[in-house]
Structure formats: structure tokens, C-alpha cells
mmCIF file of C-alpha atoms in Angstrom:
data_model
loop_
_atom_site.group_PDB
_atom_site.id
_atom_site.type_symbol
_atom_site.label_atom_id
_atom_site.label_comp_id
_atom_site.label_asym_id
_atom_site.label_seq_id
_atom_site.Cartn_x
_atom_site.Cartn_y
_atom_site.Cartn_z
ATOM 1 C CA MET A 839 9.906 59.973 29.456
ATOM 2 C CA LYS A 840 9.698 58.564 32.985
ATOM 3 C CA VAL A 841 12.061 59.239 35.891
ATOM 4 C CA THR A 842 11.911 57.244 39.123
ATOM 5 C CA ILE A 843 13.174 58.531 42.468
ATOM 6 C CA VAL A 844 13.541 55.918 45.190
ATOM 7 C CA GLY A 845 13.340 57.501 48.614
ATOM 8 C CA ALA A 846 10.834 60.300 49.281
ATOM 9 C CA GLY A 847 12.821 61.870 52.077
ATOM 10 C CA ALA A 848 14.303 65.357 51.944
ATOM 11 C CA VAL A 849 16.839 64.717 49.163
ATOM 12 C CA GLY A 850 14.512 62.597 47.020
ATOM 13 C CA ALA A 851 11.607 65.024 47.352
ATOM 14 C CA THR A 852 13.835 68.030 46.618
ATOM 15 C CA THR A 853 15.187 66.268 43.520
ATOM 16 C CA ALA A 854 11.621 65.635 42.359
ATOM 17 C CA ASP A 855 10.628 69.241 43.056
ATOM 18 C CA ASN A 856 13.540 70.564 40.995
ATOM 19 C CA LEU A 857 12.694 68.240 38.107
ATOM 20 C CA ILE A 858 8.989 69.027 37.920
ATOM 21 C CA ARG A 859 9.573 72.785 38.125
ATOM 22 C CA ARG A 860 11.738 72.498 34.990
ATOM 23 C CA ASN A 861 9.435 70.031 33.190
ATOM 24 C CA VAL A 862 12.347 67.652 32.789
ATOM 25 C CA ALA A 863 10.197 64.518 32.405
ATOM 26 C CA GLU A 864 6.634 63.733 31.448
ATOM 27 C CA GLU A 865 6.225 61.559 34.524
ATOM 28 C CA ILE A 866 8.091 61.228 37.803
ATOM 29 C CA ILE A 867 7.569 58.268 40.115
ATOM 30 C CA LEU A 868 8.380 58.907 43.764
ATOM 31 C CA LEU A 869 8.716 55.620 45.674
ATOM 32 C CA ASP A 870 9.179 54.984 49.373
ATOM 33 C CA ILE A 871 8.732 52.067 51.780
ATOM 34 C CA LYS A 872 6.769 54.151 54.289
ATOM 35 C CA GLU A 873 3.043 53.807 53.672
ATOM 36 C CA GLY A 874 1.521 56.958 52.189
ATOM 37 C CA PHE A 875 4.711 59.002 52.502
ATOM 38 C CA ALA A 876 5.561 59.253 48.793
ATOM 39 C CA GLU A 877 1.890 59.650 47.898
ATOM 40 C CA GLY A 878 1.597 62.633 50.222
ATOM 41 C CA LYS A 879 4.765 64.285 48.973
ATOM 42 C CA ALA A 880 3.683 63.795 45.354
ATOM 43 C CA GLN A 881 0.236 65.249 45.970
ATOM 44 C CA ASP A 882 1.681 68.241 47.775
ATOM 45 C CA MET A 883 4.048 68.952 44.863
ATOM 46 C CA SER A 884 1.288 68.423 42.304
ATOM 47 C CA GLN A 885 -0.769 71.120 43.968
ATOM 48 C CA THR A 886 1.899 73.694 43.071
ATOM 49 C CA ALA A 887 1.435 73.118 39.313
ATOM 50 C CA ALA A 888 -1.181 75.857 38.879
ATOM 51 C CA LEU A 889 1.079 78.272 40.736
ATOM 52 C CA LEU A 890 4.388 77.366 39.087
ATOM 53 C CA GLY A 891 3.169 76.500 35.606
ATOM 54 C CA PHE A 892 4.707 73.078 35.048
ATOM 55 C CA GLU A 893 3.152 70.155 33.165
ATOM 56 C CA SER A 894 5.155 67.225 34.576
ATOM 57 C CA LYS A 895 3.112 64.607 36.399
ATOM 58 C CA ILE A 896 4.344 63.149 39.679
ATOM 59 C CA LYS A 897 3.000 59.983 41.269
ATOM 60 C CA GLY A 898 3.824 58.622 44.701
ATOM 61 C CA VAL A 899 3.807 54.873 45.414
ATOM 62 C CA THR A 900 4.566 52.673 48.400
ATOM 63 C CA ASN A 901 7.134 49.983 47.569
ATOM 64 C CA ASP A 902 5.496 48.981 44.252
ATOM 65 C CA TYR A 903 8.287 48.767 41.696
ATOM 66 C CA SER A 904 5.955 47.642 38.909
ATOM 67 C CA VAL A 905 4.871 51.280 38.622
ATOM 68 C CA THR A 906 8.471 52.208 37.731
ATOM 69 C CA ALA A 907 8.475 50.015 34.601
ATOM 70 C CA GLY A 908 9.891 51.753 31.551
ATOM 71 C CA SER A 909 11.875 54.360 33.479
ATOM 72 C CA THR A 910 14.682 56.038 31.575
ATOM 73 C CA VAL A 911 16.502 57.190 34.709
ATOM 74 C CA ALA A 912 16.287 56.250 38.372
ATOM 75 C CA VAL A 913 17.712 58.109 41.342
ATOM 76 C CA ILE A 914 18.477 56.133 44.496
ATOM 77 C CA THR A 915 18.497 58.151 47.711
ATOM 78 C CA SER A 916 17.466 55.236 49.951
ATOM 79 C CA GLY A 917 19.248 54.513 53.188
ATOM 80 C CA ILE A 918 19.627 55.873 56.663
ATOM 81 C CA PRO A 919 20.738 59.519 56.801
ATOM 82 C CA ARG A 920 24.000 60.606 58.333
ATOM 83 C CA LYS A 921 23.668 61.679 61.966
ATOM 84 C CA PRO A 922 25.858 64.278 63.698
ATOM 85 C CA GLY A 923 29.322 62.829 64.265
ATOM 86 C CA MET A 924 28.688 59.931 61.873
ATOM 87 C CA THR A 925 30.923 59.518 58.832
ATOM 88 C CA ARG A 926 29.608 58.423 55.460
ATOM 89 C CA GLU A 927 31.690 55.269 55.835
ATOM 90 C CA GLU A 928 29.803 54.198 58.967
ATOM 91 C CA LEU A 929 26.650 53.953 56.890
ATOM 92 C CA ILE A 930 27.909 51.141 54.684
ATOM 93 C CA GLY A 931 26.587 48.094 56.527
ATOM 94 C CA THR A 932 22.942 49.135 56.468
ATOM 95 C CA ASN A 933 22.850 51.030 53.203
ATOM 96 C CA ALA A 934 24.558 48.364 51.085
ATOM 97 C CA ASN A 935 21.724 45.903 51.598
ATOM 98 C CA ILE A 936 19.102 48.589 50.991
ATOM 99 C CA VAL A 937 20.717 49.793 47.761
ATOM 100 C CA LYS A 938 21.222 46.273 46.397
ATOM 101 C CA THR A 939 17.534 45.446 46.909
ATOM 102 C CA VAL A 940 16.454 48.691 45.243
ATOM 103 C CA VAL A 941 18.746 48.134 42.248
ATOM 104 C CA ASP A 942 17.504 44.573 41.728
ATOM 105 C CA ASN A 943 13.906 45.801 41.626
ATOM 106 C CA LEU A 944 14.634 48.713 39.301
ATOM 107 C CA VAL A 945 16.505 46.590 36.770
ATOM 108 C CA LYS A 946 13.751 43.948 36.890
ATOM 109 C CA TYR A 947 11.195 46.420 35.548
ATOM 110 C CA SER A 948 13.474 48.742 33.519
ATOM 111 C CA PRO A 949 16.402 46.737 32.092
ATOM 112 C CA GLU A 950 17.661 49.706 30.010
ATOM 113 C CA ILE A 951 17.658 52.114 32.934
ATOM 114 C CA ILE A 952 20.374 54.634 33.869
ATOM 115 C CA ILE A 953 20.909 54.769 37.641
ATOM 116 C CA VAL A 954 22.103 57.806 39.589
ATOM 117 C CA ILE A 955 23.340 56.944 43.078
ATOM 118 C CA VAL A 956 23.010 59.438 45.915
ATOM 119 C CA SER A 957 23.019 57.007 48.873
ATOM 120 C CA ASN A 958 26.117 57.079 51.075
ATOM 121 C CA PRO A 959 28.892 56.070 51.179
ATOM 122 C CA MET A 960 28.303 57.114 47.594
ATOM 123 C CA ASP A 961 31.387 55.811 45.774
ATOM 124 C CA THR A 962 31.016 52.396 47.379
ATOM 125 C CA MET A 963 27.279 52.240 46.709
ATOM 126 C CA THR A 964 27.980 53.138 43.064
ATOM 127 C CA TYR A 965 30.594 50.379 42.842
ATOM 128 C CA LEU A 966 28.153 47.920 44.429
ATOM 129 C CA THR A 967 25.483 48.888 41.893
ATOM 130 C CA LEU A 968 27.868 48.353 38.988
ATOM 131 C CA LYS A 969 29.035 44.973 40.228
ATOM 132 C CA THR A 970 25.588 43.569 41.018
ATOM 133 C CA SER A 971 23.206 45.155 38.481
ATOM 134 C CA GLY A 972 24.536 43.713 35.243
ATOM 135 C CA LEU A 973 24.217 47.152 33.640
ATOM 136 C CA PRO A 974 26.956 48.656 31.440
ATOM 137 C CA LYS A 975 29.353 50.904 33.338
ATOM 138 C CA ASN A 976 28.204 54.054 31.532
ATOM 139 C CA ARG A 977 24.701 53.643 32.984
ATOM 140 C CA ILE A 978 25.856 53.820 36.619
ATOM 141 C CA ILE A 979 26.605 57.320 37.936
ATOM 142 C CA GLY A 980 27.481 58.488 41.443
ATOM 143 C CA MET A 981 26.297 62.058 42.006
ATOM 144 C CA GLY A 982 28.646 63.194 44.806
ATOM 145 C CA GLY A 983 31.273 65.145 42.887
ATOM 146 C CA THR A 984 28.607 67.350 41.320
ATOM 147 C CA LEU A 985 27.486 68.426 44.773
ATOM 148 C CA ASP A 986 31.041 68.846 46.068
ATOM 149 C CA SER A 987 31.930 71.028 43.079
ATOM 150 C CA ALA A 988 28.883 73.227 43.695
ATOM 151 C CA ARG A 989 29.963 73.658 47.304
ATOM 152 C CA PHE A 990 33.477 74.523 46.136
ATOM 153 C CA LYS A 991 32.076 77.247 43.858
ATOM 154 C CA TYR A 992 30.001 78.564 46.755
ATOM 155 C CA GLN A 993 33.055 78.857 49.016
ATOM 156 C CA LEU A 994 35.019 80.603 46.269
ATOM 157 C CA SER A 995 32.180 83.038 45.569
ATOM 158 C CA GLN A 996 31.872 83.874 49.254
ATOM 159 C CA LYS A 997 35.545 84.655 49.621
ATOM 160 C CA LEU A 998 35.753 86.609 46.349
ATOM 161 C CA ASN A 999 32.373 88.329 46.775
ATOM 162 C CA ALA A 1000 31.534 87.056 43.300
ATOM 163 C CA SER A 1001 28.606 85.409 41.563
ATOM 164 C CA PRO A 1002 28.698 81.605 41.987
ATOM 165 C CA SER A 1003 27.789 81.281 38.297
ATOM 166 C CA ASP A 1004 31.060 83.042 37.422
ATOM 167 C CA MET A 1005 33.046 80.334 39.206
ATOM 168 C CA ASP A 1006 34.478 77.400 37.267
ATOM 169 C CA ALA A 1007 35.805 74.845 39.728
ATOM 170 C CA ILE A 1008 35.693 71.109 40.266
ATOM 171 C CA VAL A 1009 36.285 68.581 43.004
ATOM 172 C CA ILE A 1010 37.600 65.103 42.159
ATOM 173 C CA GLY A 1011 38.236 61.993 44.249
ATOM 174 C CA GLY A 1012 36.056 60.190 46.747
ATOM 175 C CA HIS A 1013 32.866 61.756 48.068
ATOM 176 C CA GLY A 1014 34.023 61.987 51.657
ATOM 177 C CA ASP A 1015 35.229 64.598 54.118
ATOM 178 C CA THR A 1016 38.827 63.350 53.894
ATOM 179 C CA THR A 1017 38.873 61.956 50.352
ATOM 180 C CA MET A 1018 37.563 64.755 48.115
ATOM 181 C CA ILE A 1019 40.093 66.941 46.304
ATOM 182 C CA PRO A 1020 39.032 70.523 45.488
ATOM 183 C CA LEU A 1021 41.334 71.497 42.615
ATOM 184 C CA ILE A 1022 42.096 75.058 43.658
ATOM 185 C CA ASN A 1023 44.860 75.466 41.066
ATOM 186 C CA HIS A 1024 42.383 74.668 38.263
ATOM 187 C CA ALA A 1025 39.628 76.995 39.510
ATOM 188 C CA THR A 1026 38.860 80.188 37.588
ATOM 189 C CA TRP A 1027 36.749 83.306 37.891
ATOM 190 C CA ASN A 1028 35.467 83.886 34.356
ATOM 191 C CA SER A 1029 38.613 82.205 32.986
ATOM 192 C CA ILE A 1030 41.008 84.045 35.320
ATOM 193 C CA PRO A 1031 42.761 81.719 37.816
ATOM 194 C CA VAL A 1032 41.376 82.339 41.302
ATOM 195 C CA THR A 1033 44.891 81.981 42.691
ATOM 196 C CA GLN A 1034 45.553 85.479 41.334
ATOM 197 C CA PHE A 1035 43.041 86.870 43.827
ATOM 198 C CA LEU A 1036 43.644 84.679 46.882
ATOM 199 C CA THR A 1037 46.524 84.221 49.285
ATOM 200 C CA GLU A 1038 47.757 80.687 49.955
ATOM 201 C CA GLN A 1039 46.115 80.832 53.364
ATOM 202 C CA GLU A 1040 42.793 81.828 51.800
ATOM 203 C CA GLN A 1041 43.106 79.052 49.250
ATOM 204 C CA ASP A 1042 43.739 76.476 51.972
ATOM 205 C CA GLU A 1043 40.791 77.801 53.967
ATOM 206 C CA ILE A 1044 38.446 77.452 50.981
ATOM 207 C CA VAL A 1045 39.636 73.904 50.303
ATOM 208 C CA GLN A 1046 39.111 72.868 53.926
ATOM 209 C CA LYS A 1047 35.645 74.441 54.129
ATOM 210 C CA THR A 1048 34.667 72.636 50.935
ATOM 211 C CA MET A 1049 35.860 69.280 52.245
ATOM 212 C CA VAL A 1050 33.780 69.518 55.411
ATOM 213 C CA GLY A 1051 30.824 71.164 53.712
ATOM 214 C CA GLY A 1052 28.475 68.251 54.317
ATOM 215 C CA ALA A 1053 29.591 67.671 57.896
ATOM 216 C CA THR A 1054 29.236 71.388 58.655
ATOM 217 C CA LEU A 1055 25.605 71.344 57.578
ATOM 218 C CA THR A 1056 24.934 68.115 59.473
ATOM 219 C CA SER A 1057 26.194 69.716 62.673
ATOM 220 C CA LEU A 1058 24.081 72.822 62.092
ATOM 221 C CA ILE A 1059 20.752 71.243 61.146
ATOM 222 C CA GLY A 1060 21.055 67.824 62.791
ATOM 223 C CA THR A 1061 20.811 65.742 59.628
ATOM 224 C CA SER A 1062 22.181 65.583 56.085
ATOM 225 C CA ALA A 1063 21.600 68.541 53.778
ATOM 226 C CA TRP A 1064 18.981 68.334 51.034
ATOM 227 C CA TYR A 1065 18.605 71.540 48.979
ATOM 228 C CA ALA A 1066 22.015 71.409 47.283
ATOM 229 C CA PRO A 1067 22.081 67.587 47.007
ATOM 230 C CA GLY A 1068 18.616 67.654 45.439
ATOM 231 C CA ALA A 1069 19.570 70.387 42.984
ATOM 232 C CA ALA A 1070 22.804 68.609 42.045
ATOM 233 C CA THR A 1071 20.981 65.338 41.458
ATOM 234 C CA ALA A 1072 18.323 67.040 39.346
ATOM 235 C CA ALA A 1073 21.034 68.697 37.231
ATOM 236 C CA VAL A 1074 22.603 65.305 36.458
ATOM 237 C CA VAL A 1075 19.212 63.781 35.598
ATOM 238 C CA GLU A 1076 18.328 66.726 33.362
ATOM 239 C CA SER A 1077 21.593 66.372 31.433
ATOM 240 C CA ILE A 1078 20.686 62.720 30.775
ATOM 241 C CA VAL A 1079 17.050 63.268 29.843
ATOM 242 C CA ARG A 1080 17.713 66.297 27.634
ATOM 243 C CA ASP A 1081 20.986 64.946 26.200
ATOM 244 C CA GLN A 1082 22.778 68.126 27.259
ATOM 245 C CA ASN A 1083 26.371 66.851 27.149
ATOM 246 C CA LYS A 1084 27.185 68.735 30.345
ATOM 247 C CA LEU A 1085 30.475 68.249 32.145
ATOM 248 C CA PHE A 1086 30.104 67.204 35.776
ATOM 249 C CA THR A 1087 32.308 65.506 38.294
ATOM 250 C CA ALA A 1088 30.716 62.118 38.920
ATOM 251 C CA SER A 1089 31.712 58.793 40.424
ATOM 252 C CA VAL A 1090 32.232 56.460 37.473
ATOM 253 C CA PHE A 1091 34.049 53.189 36.891
ATOM 254 C CA LEU A 1092 37.690 53.629 35.913
ATOM 255 C CA ASP A 1093 39.565 51.102 33.791
ATOM 256 C CA GLY A 1094 43.017 52.628 33.572
ATOM 257 C CA GLU A 1095 41.972 56.279 33.370
ATOM 258 C CA TYR A 1096 43.944 58.483 35.757
ATOM 259 C CA GLY A 1097 46.072 55.403 36.521
ATOM 260 C CA LEU A 1098 43.228 53.728 38.417
ATOM 261 C CA SER A 1099 41.260 50.540 37.748
ATOM 262 C CA ASP A 1100 38.355 48.577 39.242
ATOM 263 C CA ILE A 1101 37.030 51.520 41.229
ATOM 264 C CA ASN A 1102 34.259 54.102 41.119
ATOM 265 C CA ILE A 1103 35.532 57.534 42.024
ATOM 266 C CA GLY A 1104 34.855 61.152 41.120
ATOM 267 C CA VAL A 1105 36.376 62.443 37.885
ATOM 268 C CA PRO A 1106 35.108 64.916 35.256
ATOM 269 C CA VAL A 1107 32.753 63.277 32.743
ATOM 270 C CA ILE A 1108 30.358 64.236 29.971
ATOM 271 C CA ILE A 1109 26.772 63.260 30.818
ATOM 272 C CA ASN A 1110 24.107 62.777 28.164
ATOM 273 C CA LYS A 1111 21.409 60.338 27.017
ATOM 274 C CA ASN A 1112 23.896 57.460 27.236
ATOM 275 C CA GLY A 1113 24.577 58.085 30.920
ATOM 276 C CA TRP A 1114 28.196 59.127 31.308
ATOM 277 C CA ASP A 1115 29.595 59.264 27.810
ATOM 278 C CA LYS A 1116 33.252 60.196 28.174
ATOM 279 C CA ILE A 1117 35.817 60.643 30.916
ATOM 280 C CA VAL A 1118 37.583 63.990 30.523
ATOM 281 C CA PRO A 1119 41.344 63.888 31.160
ATOM 282 C CA LEU A 1120 42.827 66.506 33.449
ATOM 283 C CA LYS A 1121 46.481 67.456 33.600
ATOM 284 C CA LEU A 1122 47.176 66.939 37.302
ATOM 285 C CA SER A 1123 50.292 67.936 39.165
ATOM 286 C CA ASP A 1124 52.283 65.234 40.939
ATOM 287 C CA GLU A 1125 50.813 66.417 44.245
ATOM 288 C CA GLU A 1126 47.261 66.232 42.880
ATOM 289 C CA LYS A 1127 47.915 62.743 41.492
ATOM 290 C CA GLN A 1128 49.153 61.543 44.867
ATOM 291 C CA LYS A 1129 46.067 62.957 46.566
ATOM 292 C CA LEU A 1130 43.862 61.123 44.051
ATOM 293 C CA TYR A 1131 45.687 57.828 44.635
ATOM 294 C CA LYS A 1132 45.395 58.291 48.399
ATOM 295 C CA SER A 1133 41.681 59.010 47.986
ATOM 296 C CA ALA A 1134 41.302 55.862 45.868
ATOM 297 C CA ASP A 1135 43.015 53.799 48.575
ATOM 298 C CA ALA A 1136 40.446 55.016 51.104
ATOM 299 C CA VAL A 1137 37.556 54.193 48.759
ATOM 300 C CA ARG A 1138 38.977 50.701 48.163
ATOM 301 C CA ILE A 1139 38.998 50.062 51.911
ATOM 302 C CA MET A 1140 35.264 50.746 51.969
ATOM 303 C CA ASN A 1141 34.714 48.626 48.870
ATOM 304 C CA ASN A 1142 36.421 45.725 50.593
ATOM 305 C CA VAL A 1143 33.821 45.922 53.364
ATOM 306 C CA LEU A 1144 31.231 44.879 50.755
ATOM 307 C CA LYS A 1145 32.961 41.512 50.502
ATOM 308 C CA GLU A 1146 33.244 41.185 54.256
ATOM 309 C CA ILE A 1147 29.494 41.624 54.688
ATOM 310 C CA ASN A 1148 28.768 39.295 51.755
ATOM 311 C CA VAL A 1149 26.846 41.692 49.533
ATOM 312 C CA LEU A 1150 29.425 41.550 46.724
#
């Protein structure tokens, strides 16, 4: 079993580190365009094997996609990172061309590959990958909702002084500061609705903190976060490789589900060896439905930019 990670920066390297610590794959390929960068990261991680007790092998390469041949899963983190004050949407012009080139190379050497997109703006990059790769829709997954849901659980656990693992909560919609929808009315604390413990003001506060979770970290550390994104990405990859049938929120292609078509956007899905295997229906309130449609409208605006810059 081989997993390829394109982009050896903070998120890509953290994803690789999470995967090798859990022996998720026999071999991990870490690829970057910067000479020696992936090789150095891979060697550094490899030197922890005797200390951490894992058997996975990790190899770093500089822009040589032939080494990725036969990969079961690939993660794409390539692109410029978000700077303070920059929205995910502002990244589209540069990152679209980068992602398209990466996808073409991956599919060339691994035509049966499953691709997990992390690059931003994530929903639009996932849509671009679907439309240009020739791969079936179930083999294209956008990671963002998995990360957003983890951040939602963190905010709930902080307010409730509870274990994050006791939280069951999801975020749907676009992976953006104004487009994600933390479903507070569906969230539970060991099956008990969290709304029983929180005032409306506290609920609103948690939702808002979740929505700006990425931007908050960017302002604090001067660049995009990497620990939680890396862990979220590794969790999605592990569910594929080990056929775990886990339920995550992920950006997948909708064809009538939730009343939406011809769009990649975050909804709950089952992830296993097939990629995403099934979209899970949620009973949404009228208000939640309207928020999802508004989020989809915003994602479509970004998707239309792909045509304007002639990459779609």
C-alpha cells in the first residue's frame, strides 16, 4: 500500500508524520518542488522510527512523479499558504494552476488513485480536480469539513469543560470563514443535545468561533495552521486505506442530494476503500437549508472563476 503526499510543507509533513506513527501504509512518498526539501523531511521522520516503533517507510522526492506510480491514495497540499488578512478565495488564481498540474501527473502514474484535496480554496480545488482528472466522483474528496468539524468539537469541549472525544458535532457547507455551517442543533455530548447545556448566546459564540477558527490561527501564528489540518487529513486517508467506513464531513460532488447539483461542498459521507462511498442524508431545518444554499451560491461564484482564468 502506497500513499503519496504532494507538498512537504507544514500540513503535508504533519499528515505524513501522523500516518507513519500509525503504520497506515507500507510506503509514503513525500513530494515537493523544492530541491531536497521533501528528502530532508522524510529522513528526519524516518529517524524517529526506532523511538516511536513504526514500520512504515517514507521517501522524499523532488518533483519526480514516476516514484508515485501505483499509489492508492494521494493527498494534495500544494499551493501558496494563506497570509494574514487573505481569504481562501484570494488564493484561487495561483493554486488552480498548481493543483491541475499535480493532478495530471498523479493520474498519469496512478490511474486508479483516490485523491484527497487540502489545497485552498478547497471546495473549488476539489471541483476542479473532478472536472479535469477523469476520475469517478467517489475518488475525489475535499478534506475541509473534517477539519472544521474537529474545530467545532474543540470549541464545544472548551465551553462545556468536556472531553473533545465525547462531542459529536459536524460542520457542513463550504470550507470558508463565511460559508461553513456548524450544526449546533445537531451536536450532542454523549448523545445528549448540547443545547440543553448552553444558552443561545453561548451557542452563537461557539458557532462564530468555529467559523473563524482558521483565520484566528493565521492571525496568531502568521500562516495557516498545520497540526489539526494534518491530523484531519491523516484520519481521512486512514479510513480509506483501512476500509474503516468512518463518517466524516467532506467536500464531495452532489447530483441532487440536499437539493444541490454540479457542485463540490461539505456534507456527511462514509469513507472507505472506495473513496467516499455514500452521502448521508441529514434532516435539516428550513433555516439550515437556506444557509446551505447560500453557502453553495458562494462556492459557485468561486467555481465560475475557474472558467474565467481558463483552467476549466
